[in-house]
mmCIF file of C-alpha atoms in Angstrom:
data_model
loop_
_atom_site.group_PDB
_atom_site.id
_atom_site.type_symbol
_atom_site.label_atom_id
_atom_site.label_comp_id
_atom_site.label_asym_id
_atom_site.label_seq_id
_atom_site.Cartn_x
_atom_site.Cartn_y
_atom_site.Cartn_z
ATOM 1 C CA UNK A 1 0.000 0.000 0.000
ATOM 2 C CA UNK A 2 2.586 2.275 0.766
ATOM 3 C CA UNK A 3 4.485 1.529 -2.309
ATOM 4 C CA UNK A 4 1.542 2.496 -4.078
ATOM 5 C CA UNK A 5 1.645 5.584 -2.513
ATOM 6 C CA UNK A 6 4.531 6.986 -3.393
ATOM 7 C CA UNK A 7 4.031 5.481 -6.516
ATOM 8 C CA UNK A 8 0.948 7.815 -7.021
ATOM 9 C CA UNK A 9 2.679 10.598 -5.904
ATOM 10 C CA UNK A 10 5.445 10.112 -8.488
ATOM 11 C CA UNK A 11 2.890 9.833 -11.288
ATOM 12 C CA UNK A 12 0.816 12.502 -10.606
ATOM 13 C CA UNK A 13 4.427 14.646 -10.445
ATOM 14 C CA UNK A 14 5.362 13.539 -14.149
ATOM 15 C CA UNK A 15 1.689 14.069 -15.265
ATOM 16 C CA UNK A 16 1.766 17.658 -14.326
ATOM 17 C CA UNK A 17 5.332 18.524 -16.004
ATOM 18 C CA UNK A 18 3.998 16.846 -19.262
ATOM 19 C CA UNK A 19 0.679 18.792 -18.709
ATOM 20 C CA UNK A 20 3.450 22.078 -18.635
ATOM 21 C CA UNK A 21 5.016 20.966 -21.237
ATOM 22 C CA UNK A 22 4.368 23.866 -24.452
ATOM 23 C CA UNK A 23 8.231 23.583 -26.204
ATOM 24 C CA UNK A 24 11.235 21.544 -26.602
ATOM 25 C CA UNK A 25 14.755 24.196 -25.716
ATOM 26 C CA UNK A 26 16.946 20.952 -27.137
ATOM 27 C CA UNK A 27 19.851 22.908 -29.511
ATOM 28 C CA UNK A 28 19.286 20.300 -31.806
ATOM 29 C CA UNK A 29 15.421 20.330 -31.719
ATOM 30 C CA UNK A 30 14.115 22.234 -35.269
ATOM 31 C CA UNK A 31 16.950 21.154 -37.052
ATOM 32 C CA UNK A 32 17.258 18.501 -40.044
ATOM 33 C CA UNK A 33 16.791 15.007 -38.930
ATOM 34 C CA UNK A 34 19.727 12.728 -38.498
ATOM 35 C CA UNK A 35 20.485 8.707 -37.619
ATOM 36 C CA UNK A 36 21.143 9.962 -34.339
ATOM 37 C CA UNK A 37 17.334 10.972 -33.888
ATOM 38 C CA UNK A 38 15.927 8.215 -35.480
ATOM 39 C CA UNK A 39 17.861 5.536 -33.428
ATOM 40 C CA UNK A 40 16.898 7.567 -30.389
ATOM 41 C CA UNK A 41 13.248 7.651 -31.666
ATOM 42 C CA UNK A 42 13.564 3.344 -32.446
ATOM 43 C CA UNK A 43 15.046 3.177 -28.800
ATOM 44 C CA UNK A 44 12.031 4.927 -27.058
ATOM 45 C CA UNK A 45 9.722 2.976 -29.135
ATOM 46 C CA UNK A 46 11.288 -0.431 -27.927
ATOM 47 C CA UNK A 47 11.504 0.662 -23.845
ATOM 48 C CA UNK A 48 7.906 1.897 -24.350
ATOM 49 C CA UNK A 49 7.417 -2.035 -25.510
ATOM 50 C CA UNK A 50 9.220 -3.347 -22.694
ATOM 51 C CA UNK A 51 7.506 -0.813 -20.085
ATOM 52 C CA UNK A 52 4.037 -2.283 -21.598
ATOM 53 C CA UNK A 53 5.355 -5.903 -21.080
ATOM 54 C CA UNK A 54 6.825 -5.333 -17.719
ATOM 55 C CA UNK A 55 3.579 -4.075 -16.284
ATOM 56 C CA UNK A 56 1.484 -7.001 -17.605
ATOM 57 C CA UNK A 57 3.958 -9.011 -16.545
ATOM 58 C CA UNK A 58 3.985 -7.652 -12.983
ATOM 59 C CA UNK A 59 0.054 -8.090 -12.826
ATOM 60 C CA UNK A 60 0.517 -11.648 -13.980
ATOM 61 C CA UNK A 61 3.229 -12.807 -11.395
ATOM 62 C CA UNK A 62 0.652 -11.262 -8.780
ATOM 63 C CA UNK A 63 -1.976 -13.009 -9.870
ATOM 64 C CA UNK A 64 -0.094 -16.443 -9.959
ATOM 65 C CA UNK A 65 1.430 -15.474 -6.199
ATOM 66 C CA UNK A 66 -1.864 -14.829 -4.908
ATOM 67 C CA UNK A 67 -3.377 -18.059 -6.894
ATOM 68 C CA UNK A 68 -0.867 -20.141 -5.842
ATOM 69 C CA UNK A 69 -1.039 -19.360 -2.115
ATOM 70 C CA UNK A 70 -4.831 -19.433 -2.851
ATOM 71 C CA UNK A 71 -4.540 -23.310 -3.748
ATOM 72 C CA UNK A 72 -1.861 -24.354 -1.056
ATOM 73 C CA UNK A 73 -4.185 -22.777 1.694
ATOM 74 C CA UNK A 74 -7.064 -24.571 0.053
ATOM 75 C CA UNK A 75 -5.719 -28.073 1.082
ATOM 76 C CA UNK A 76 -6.175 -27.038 4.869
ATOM 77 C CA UNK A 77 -9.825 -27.330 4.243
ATOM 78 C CA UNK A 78 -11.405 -29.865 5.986
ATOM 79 C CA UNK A 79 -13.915 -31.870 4.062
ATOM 80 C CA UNK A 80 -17.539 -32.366 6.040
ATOM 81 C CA UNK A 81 -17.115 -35.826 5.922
ATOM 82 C CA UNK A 82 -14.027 -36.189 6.908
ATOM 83 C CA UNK A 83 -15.099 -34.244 10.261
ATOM 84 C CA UNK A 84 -18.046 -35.872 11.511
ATOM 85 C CA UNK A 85 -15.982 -39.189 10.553
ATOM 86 C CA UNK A 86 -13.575 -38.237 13.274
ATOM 87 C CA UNK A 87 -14.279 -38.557 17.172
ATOM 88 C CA UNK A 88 -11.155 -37.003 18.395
ATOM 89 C CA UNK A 89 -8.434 -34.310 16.820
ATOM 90 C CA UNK A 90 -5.021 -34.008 17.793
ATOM 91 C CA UNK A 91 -5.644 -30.212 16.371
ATOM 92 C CA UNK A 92 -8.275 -28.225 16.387
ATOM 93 C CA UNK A 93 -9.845 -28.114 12.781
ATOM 94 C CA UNK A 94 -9.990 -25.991 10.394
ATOM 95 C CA UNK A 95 -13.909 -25.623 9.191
ATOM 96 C CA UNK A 96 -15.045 -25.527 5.903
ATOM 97 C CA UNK A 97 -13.854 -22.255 5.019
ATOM 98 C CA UNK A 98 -10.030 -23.041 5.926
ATOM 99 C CA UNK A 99 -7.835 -20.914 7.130
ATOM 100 C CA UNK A 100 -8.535 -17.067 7.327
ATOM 101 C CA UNK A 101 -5.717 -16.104 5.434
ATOM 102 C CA UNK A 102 -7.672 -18.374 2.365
ATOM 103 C CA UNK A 103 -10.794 -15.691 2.290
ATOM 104 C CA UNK A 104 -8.165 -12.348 1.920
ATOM 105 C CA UNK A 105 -6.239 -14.047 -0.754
ATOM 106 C CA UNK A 106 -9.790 -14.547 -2.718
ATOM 107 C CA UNK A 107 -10.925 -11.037 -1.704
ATOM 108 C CA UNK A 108 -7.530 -9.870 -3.135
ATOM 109 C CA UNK A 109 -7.434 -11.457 -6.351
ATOM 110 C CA UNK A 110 -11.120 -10.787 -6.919
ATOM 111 C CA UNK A 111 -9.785 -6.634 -6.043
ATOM 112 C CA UNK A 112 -7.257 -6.992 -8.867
ATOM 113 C CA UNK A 113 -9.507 -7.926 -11.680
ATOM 114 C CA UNK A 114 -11.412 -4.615 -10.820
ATOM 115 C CA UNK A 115 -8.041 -2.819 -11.368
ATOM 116 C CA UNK A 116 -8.027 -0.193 -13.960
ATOM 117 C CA UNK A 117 -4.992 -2.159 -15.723
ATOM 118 C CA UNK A 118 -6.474 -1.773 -19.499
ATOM 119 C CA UNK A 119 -6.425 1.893 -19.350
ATOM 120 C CA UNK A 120 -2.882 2.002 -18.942
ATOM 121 C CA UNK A 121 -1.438 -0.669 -21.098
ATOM 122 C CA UNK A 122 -3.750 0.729 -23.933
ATOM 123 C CA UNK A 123 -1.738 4.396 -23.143
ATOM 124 C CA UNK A 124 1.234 2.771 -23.496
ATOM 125 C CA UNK A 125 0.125 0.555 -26.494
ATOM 126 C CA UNK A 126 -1.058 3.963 -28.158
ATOM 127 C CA UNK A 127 1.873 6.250 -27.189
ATOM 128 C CA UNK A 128 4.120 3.367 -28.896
ATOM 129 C CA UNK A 129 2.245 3.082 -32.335
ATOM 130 C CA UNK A 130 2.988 7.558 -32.034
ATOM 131 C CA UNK A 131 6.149 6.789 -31.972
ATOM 132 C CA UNK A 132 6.809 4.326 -34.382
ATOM 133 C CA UNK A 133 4.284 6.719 -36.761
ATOM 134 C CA UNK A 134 7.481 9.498 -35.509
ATOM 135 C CA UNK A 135 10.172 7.455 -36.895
ATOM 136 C CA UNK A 136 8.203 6.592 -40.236
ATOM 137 C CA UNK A 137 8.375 10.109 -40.508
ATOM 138 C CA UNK A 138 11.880 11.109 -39.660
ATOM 139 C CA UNK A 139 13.046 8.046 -42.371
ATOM 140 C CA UNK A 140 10.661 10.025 -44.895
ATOM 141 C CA UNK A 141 12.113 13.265 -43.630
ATOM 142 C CA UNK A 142 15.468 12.176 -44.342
ATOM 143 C CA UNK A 143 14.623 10.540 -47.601
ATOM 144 C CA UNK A 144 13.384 14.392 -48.782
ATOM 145 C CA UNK A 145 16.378 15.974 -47.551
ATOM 146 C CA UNK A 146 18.882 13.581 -49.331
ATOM 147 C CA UNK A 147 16.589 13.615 -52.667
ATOM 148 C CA UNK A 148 16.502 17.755 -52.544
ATOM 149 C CA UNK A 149 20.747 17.699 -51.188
ATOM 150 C CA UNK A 150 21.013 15.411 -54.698
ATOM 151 C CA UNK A 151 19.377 17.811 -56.919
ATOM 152 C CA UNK A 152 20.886 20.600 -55.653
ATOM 153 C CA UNK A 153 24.391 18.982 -56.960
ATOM 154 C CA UNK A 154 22.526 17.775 -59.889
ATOM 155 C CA UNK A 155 22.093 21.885 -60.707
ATOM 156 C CA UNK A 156 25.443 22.973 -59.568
ATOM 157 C CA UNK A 157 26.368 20.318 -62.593
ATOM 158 C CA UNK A 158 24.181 21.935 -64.788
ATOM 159 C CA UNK A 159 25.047 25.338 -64.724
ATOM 160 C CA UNK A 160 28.554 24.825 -64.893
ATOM 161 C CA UNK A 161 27.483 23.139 -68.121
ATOM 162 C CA UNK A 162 25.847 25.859 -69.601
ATOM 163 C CA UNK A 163 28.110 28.477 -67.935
ATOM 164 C CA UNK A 164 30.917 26.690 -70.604
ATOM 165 C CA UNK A 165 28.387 26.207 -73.333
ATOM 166 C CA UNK A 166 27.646 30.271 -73.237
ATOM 167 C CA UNK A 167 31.094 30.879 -72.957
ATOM 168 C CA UNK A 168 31.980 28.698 -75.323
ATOM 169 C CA UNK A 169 29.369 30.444 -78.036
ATOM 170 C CA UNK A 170 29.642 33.743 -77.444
ATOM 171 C CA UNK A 171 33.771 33.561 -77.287
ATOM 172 C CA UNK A 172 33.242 32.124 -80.638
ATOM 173 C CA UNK A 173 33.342 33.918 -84.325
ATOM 174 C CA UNK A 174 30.162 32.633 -85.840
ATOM 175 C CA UNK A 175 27.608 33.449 -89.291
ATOM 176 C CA UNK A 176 24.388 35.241 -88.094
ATOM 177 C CA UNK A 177 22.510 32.308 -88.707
ATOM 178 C CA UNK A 178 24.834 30.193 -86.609
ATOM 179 C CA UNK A 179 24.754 32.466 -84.080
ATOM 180 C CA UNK A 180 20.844 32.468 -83.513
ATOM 181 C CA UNK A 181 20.710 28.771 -83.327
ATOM 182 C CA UNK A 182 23.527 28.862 -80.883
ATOM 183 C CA UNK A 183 21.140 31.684 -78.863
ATOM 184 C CA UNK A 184 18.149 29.693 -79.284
ATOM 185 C CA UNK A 185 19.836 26.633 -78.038
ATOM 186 C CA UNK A 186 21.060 28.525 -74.810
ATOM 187 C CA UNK A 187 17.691 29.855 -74.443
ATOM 188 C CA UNK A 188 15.943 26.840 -74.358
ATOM 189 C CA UNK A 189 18.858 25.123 -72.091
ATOM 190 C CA UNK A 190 18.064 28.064 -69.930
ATOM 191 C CA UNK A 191 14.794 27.617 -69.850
ATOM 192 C CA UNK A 192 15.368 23.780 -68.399
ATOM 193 C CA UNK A 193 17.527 25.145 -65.827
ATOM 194 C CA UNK A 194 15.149 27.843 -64.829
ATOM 195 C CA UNK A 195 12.348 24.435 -64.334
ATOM 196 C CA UNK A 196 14.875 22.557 -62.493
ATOM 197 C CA UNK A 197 15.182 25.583 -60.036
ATOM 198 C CA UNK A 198 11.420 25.220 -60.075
ATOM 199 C CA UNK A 199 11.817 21.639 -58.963
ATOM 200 C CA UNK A 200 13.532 22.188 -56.409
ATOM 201 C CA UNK A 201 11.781 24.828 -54.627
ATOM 202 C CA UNK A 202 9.109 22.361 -54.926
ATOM 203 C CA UNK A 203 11.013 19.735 -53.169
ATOM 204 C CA UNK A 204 12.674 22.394 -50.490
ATOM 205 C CA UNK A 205 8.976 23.214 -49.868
ATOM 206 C CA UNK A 206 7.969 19.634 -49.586
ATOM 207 C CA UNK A 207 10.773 18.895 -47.104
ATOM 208 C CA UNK A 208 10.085 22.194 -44.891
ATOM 209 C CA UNK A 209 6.527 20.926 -44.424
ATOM 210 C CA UNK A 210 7.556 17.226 -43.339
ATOM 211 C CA UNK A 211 9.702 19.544 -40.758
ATOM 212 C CA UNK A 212 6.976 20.986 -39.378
ATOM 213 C CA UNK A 213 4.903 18.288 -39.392
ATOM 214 C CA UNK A 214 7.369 16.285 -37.540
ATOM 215 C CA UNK A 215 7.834 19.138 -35.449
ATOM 216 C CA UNK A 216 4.281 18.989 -34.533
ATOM 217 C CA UNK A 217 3.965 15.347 -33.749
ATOM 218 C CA UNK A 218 7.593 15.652 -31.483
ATOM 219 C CA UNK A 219 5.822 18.076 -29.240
ATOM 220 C CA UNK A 220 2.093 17.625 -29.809
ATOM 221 C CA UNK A 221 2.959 13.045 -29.349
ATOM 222 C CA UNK A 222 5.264 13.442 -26.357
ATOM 223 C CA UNK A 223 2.778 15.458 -24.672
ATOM 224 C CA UNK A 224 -0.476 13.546 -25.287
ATOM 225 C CA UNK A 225 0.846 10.162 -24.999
ATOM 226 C CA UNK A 226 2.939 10.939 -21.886
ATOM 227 C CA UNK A 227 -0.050 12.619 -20.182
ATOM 228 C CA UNK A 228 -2.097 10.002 -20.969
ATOM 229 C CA UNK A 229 -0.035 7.438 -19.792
ATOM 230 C CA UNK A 230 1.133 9.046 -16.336
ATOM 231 C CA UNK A 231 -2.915 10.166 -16.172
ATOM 232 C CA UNK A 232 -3.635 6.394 -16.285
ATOM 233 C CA UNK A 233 -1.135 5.089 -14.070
ATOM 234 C CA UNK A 234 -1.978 7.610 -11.385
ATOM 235 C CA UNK A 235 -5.613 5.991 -11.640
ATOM 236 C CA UNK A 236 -3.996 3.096 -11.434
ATOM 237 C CA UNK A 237 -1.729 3.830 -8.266
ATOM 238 C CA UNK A 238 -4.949 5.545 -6.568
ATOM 239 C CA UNK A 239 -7.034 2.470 -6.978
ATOM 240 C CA UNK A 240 -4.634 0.149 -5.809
ATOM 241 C CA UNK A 241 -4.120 2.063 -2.377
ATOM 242 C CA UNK A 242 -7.758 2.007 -1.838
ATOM 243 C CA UNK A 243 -8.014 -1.971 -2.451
ATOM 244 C CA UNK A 244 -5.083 -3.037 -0.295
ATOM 245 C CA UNK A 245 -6.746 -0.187 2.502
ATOM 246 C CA UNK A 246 -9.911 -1.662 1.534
ATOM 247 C CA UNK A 247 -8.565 -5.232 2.192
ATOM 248 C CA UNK A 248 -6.723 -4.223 5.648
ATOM 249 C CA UNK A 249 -9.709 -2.658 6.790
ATOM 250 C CA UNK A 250 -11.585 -6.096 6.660
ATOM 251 C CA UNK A 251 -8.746 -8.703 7.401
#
């Protein structure tokens, strides 16, 4: 009971700091996404996994403690045959109902299935699936800023192209004729280049928007599904204290 206690207290501490929570004052926060960020991302994803399994886990090994004692107290029952059978006992028996110890262990394992237990692994469950949705999203973050880092090397190439093609005409001696094909030619080559800048605004634009958008889900994610999770296990922590009081008060 007192464990739970404190572990209410300690929940309802991190519930209000996420509640606080409005901005992220990380240097690197904002920036362009790395493998750094994305491992760190994967990482949180897997210890939310293995918070998730260690709670149902510690609810299960309760369970099976309580069940177990449950059944070895059981076999201090004495059967109603058995005890009008007898004339004389060396002890004193039992009863029907065995030993008192046998009606708290049913009256606590009957308490635990009323636990709100479902609430919190489903916070945890949901604040995981965020989080993997987070890293889908830095991977296709990264993907944009490679693709728009490639054509903007891809233009650099060009226009040194057609910097040495314009040079080349217009250092060169040529018929009238010639010489308006050659224009025409750069023209057009400008032109391309001019659509390829284009392109690439597009893409820049593209990748600022994932930004945000990740941006978004960084601060929007890590407060909801935080909240929600220390909201649940403060429930959680609350109603346990009040079944093991509930059960003292009775034994």
């Amino acid at each position: 009971m007192r464990n739970w206690k404190i572990m209410m207290e300690s929940h309802e501490t991190q519930n209000r700091i996420m509640f606080e929570v409005t901005y992220f004052n990380c240097p690197t926060y904002g920036k362009f996404c790395n493998d750094f960020h994305c491992l760190a991302t994967l990482q949180l994803v897997a210890e939310l996994h293995n918070w998730r399994s260690c709670f149902v886990a510690y609810l299960s090994a309760q369970k099976a403690y309580i069940e177990a004692l449950s059944e070895w107290l059981s076999k201090f029952i004495a059967p109603e045959v058995e005890l009008r059978s007898k004339k004389r006992c060396s002890a004193p028996a039992l009863g029907v109902n065995g030993p008192p110890l046998l009606a708290t262990c049913r009256e606590w394992l009957a308490s635990l299935e009323k636990l709100p237990n479902e609430a919190v692994i489903c916070a945890l469950k949901s604040f995981g699936k965020d989080m993997h949705a987070l890293w889908v999203q830095q991977g296709e973050e990264q993907k944009q800023k490679r693709k728009v880092d490639g054509l903007a090397k891809e233009l650099e190439r060009k226009v040194l192209a057609f910097q040495r093609i314009e040079s080349k005409v217009l250092g060169t001696k040529l018929y009238e004729h010639e010489l308006e094909v050659n224009v025409r030619n750069l023209a057009e080559r400008k032109n391309l280049l001019d659509k390829f800048r284009e392109r690439i605004d597009a893409e820049k634009l593209k990748h600022q928007t994932l930004m945000g958008e990740m941006q978004q889900i960084t601060v929007k994610g890590f407060q909801t599904g935080f909240y929600s999770i220390f909201e649940s296990l403060v429930e959680f922590s609350k109603a346990s204290v009040k079944m093991y009081a509930d059960i003292v008060t009775r034994c």
